[in-house]
Amino acid sequence: MRRDGHSTVSTGLFACVLACSSCGADASAGAVESRGQVQTLASAPATTPTPTPEVEPEPAPEPAPTPQPKPEPQPLDEAGLGALIEDARASLRALDIKLTPRDTPRGPLPADSGLRQAYREHRAINLAGRSEQVRRWMALAKFAAIEPGPAPEPGPLVRYDLVVTRDGSQSYFHVVVDPFGLAAQGERGKHEAWIDKQRWVNLGDAIEPGRAYLPFKTNGNESLHKQWGKEAVIRDLVGVAHEYSARTGGLLGIGDISHVDGGKIEDHWTHQKGVDADLYLLDWETPSTEPEPEPASEAQPAPDPRPIIWWHHYKRGVSTWARKPKGKGDHEPAFDPEDPLSETPSSQRLRILAQIIFLVDAVAYFVHNDPTVLTPFDAEVGERRPGRRFLHAENKGYWPTHADHVHLRWVEGKLPVDVTPRP
């Protein structure tokens, strides 16, 4: 009810009627328009949809073939073993070995060598002779040369197992066929010696000559066949060679160790028991004064130039390194010519080698002429193992001068203390 007394209902109703009339008109117009659109769509011609081309499905990949397990190697039968033994006999004859091999065991047959079983199974033959004969037979069979040098060719029996034993003044050379046959082409069989019930092996079988170390002697008479030693000695030398190469960037020269059956060896009055080794501090930078090596053939290039060594000389408390013994010839320049205490490349190599050997307690004696480098090591090494020594020009006793190489000696058991050891 308004203030003037008139009711608001009639006015609202009238407004509603007007609004509804307007809505109906709009709806009628929309309906007409919709009917026209429907009629237009209905009268339009039908459109045929474009078919989607069918795509050939890619074939499923072939499943990877299941790898076949390698067949287990089978031991050779009696005929196969016999054929290889006959081949070995023929190879020995071709090497101009006059003796006839026996197929019955002779000499020591150490339990761990496998020789007893090999003879029971008729897959081994042997030759017996003096030490120099057996060394020669082993060299020809393994290296194809009596003195093979640093890089020999494989011998005709290299794929067989080759074993040397010794009993007093008599030595024995055994050729053995493994129960499963020979080593693969390009590989070698098990080559070893058994001396005083201990296994000896060749350094060149444990570490590659020319790549991990260099067989070397100052006089040029290096030979792989003089690098036999006790298994533990060879194992230590392998580690020393690798460590030396890693720390210096050059190869360690290694000379004589022992003959395959021990005993007296040229150029030494030690090196008879597989426990001595000569090491050389090779200089690969200084040009050698020796003639360039000739190529082996037109197809093969000349070998790398031979490295040199510097001889140590000690006089009136002064160390020098020279190209010739007793301080003669050119002297090796120091790193700092103005500093009288400056090292040379060779004294630095000696110090590095001494640091490496210091940690190898099985090495009892390290022998080299230079007191300047070795005196501090000799003062301390006995704390690691009583009796160990670094021997040099001022404390070597009866040891000969070692000016061009380092001599190492392995000793088992207790060492004499507070005395200079004899060679």
mmCIF file of C-alpha atoms in Angstrom, residues 108-110 113 163-168 170-172 192-201 228-231 259-263 272-274:
data_model
loop_
_atom_site.group_PDB
_atom_site.id
_atom_site.type_symbol
_atom_site.label_atom_id
_atom_site.label_comp_id
_atom_site.label_asym_id
_atom_site.label_seq_id
_atom_site.Cartn_x
_atom_site.Cartn_y
_atom_site.Cartn_z
ATOM 1 C CA PRO A 108 111.212 -84.881 -8.674
ATOM 2 C CA LEU A 109 107.434 -84.832 -9.146
ATOM 3 C CA PRO A 110 106.161 -82.097 -6.787
ATOM 4 C CA SER A 113 102.977 -79.665 -10.347
ATOM 5 C CA VAL A 163 107.818 -77.991 -16.694
ATOM 6 C CA VAL A 164 111.444 -78.079 -15.508
ATOM 7 C CA THR A 165 112.524 -79.853 -12.328
ATOM 8 C CA ARG A 166 115.939 -80.373 -10.774
ATOM 9 C CA ASP A 167 117.476 -83.026 -8.565
ATOM 10 C CA GLY A 168 121.034 -82.167 -7.572
ATOM 11 C CA GLN A 170 120.496 -83.427 -12.943
ATOM 12 C CA SER A 171 117.619 -81.465 -14.470
ATOM 13 C CA TYR A 172 114.480 -82.662 -16.254
ATOM 14 C CA GLU A 192 107.029 -73.291 -14.820
ATOM 15 C CA ALA A 193 109.927 -74.786 -12.913
ATOM 16 C CA TRP A 194 109.943 -76.540 -9.555
ATOM 17 C CA ILE A 195 113.205 -75.924 -7.733
ATOM 18 C CA ASP A 196 113.613 -77.098 -4.129
ATOM 19 C CA LYS A 197 109.844 -77.675 -3.947
ATOM 20 C CA GLN A 198 109.077 -74.069 -4.879
ATOM 21 C CA ARG A 199 107.362 -72.893 -8.047
ATOM 22 C CA TRP A 200 109.329 -70.618 -10.381
ATOM 23 C CA VAL A 201 107.820 -68.663 -13.267
ATOM 24 C CA TRP A 228 113.012 -66.952 -14.099
ATOM 25 C CA GLY A 229 112.399 -66.555 -10.377
ATOM 26 C CA LYS A 230 110.354 -67.686 -7.434
ATOM 27 C CA GLU A 231 106.670 -67.023 -7.956
ATOM 28 C CA HIS A 259 118.176 -69.456 -15.132
ATOM 29 C CA VAL A 260 115.103 -71.666 -15.357
ATOM 30 C CA ASP A 261 116.698 -74.206 -12.991
ATOM 31 C CA GLY A 262 118.887 -71.773 -11.062
ATOM 32 C CA GLY A 263 122.619 -72.249 -10.694
ATOM 33 C CA GLN A 272 121.421 -68.473 -8.575
ATOM 34 C CA LYS A 273 118.299 -69.027 -6.462
ATOM 35 C CA GLY A 274 115.519 -67.044 -8.123
#
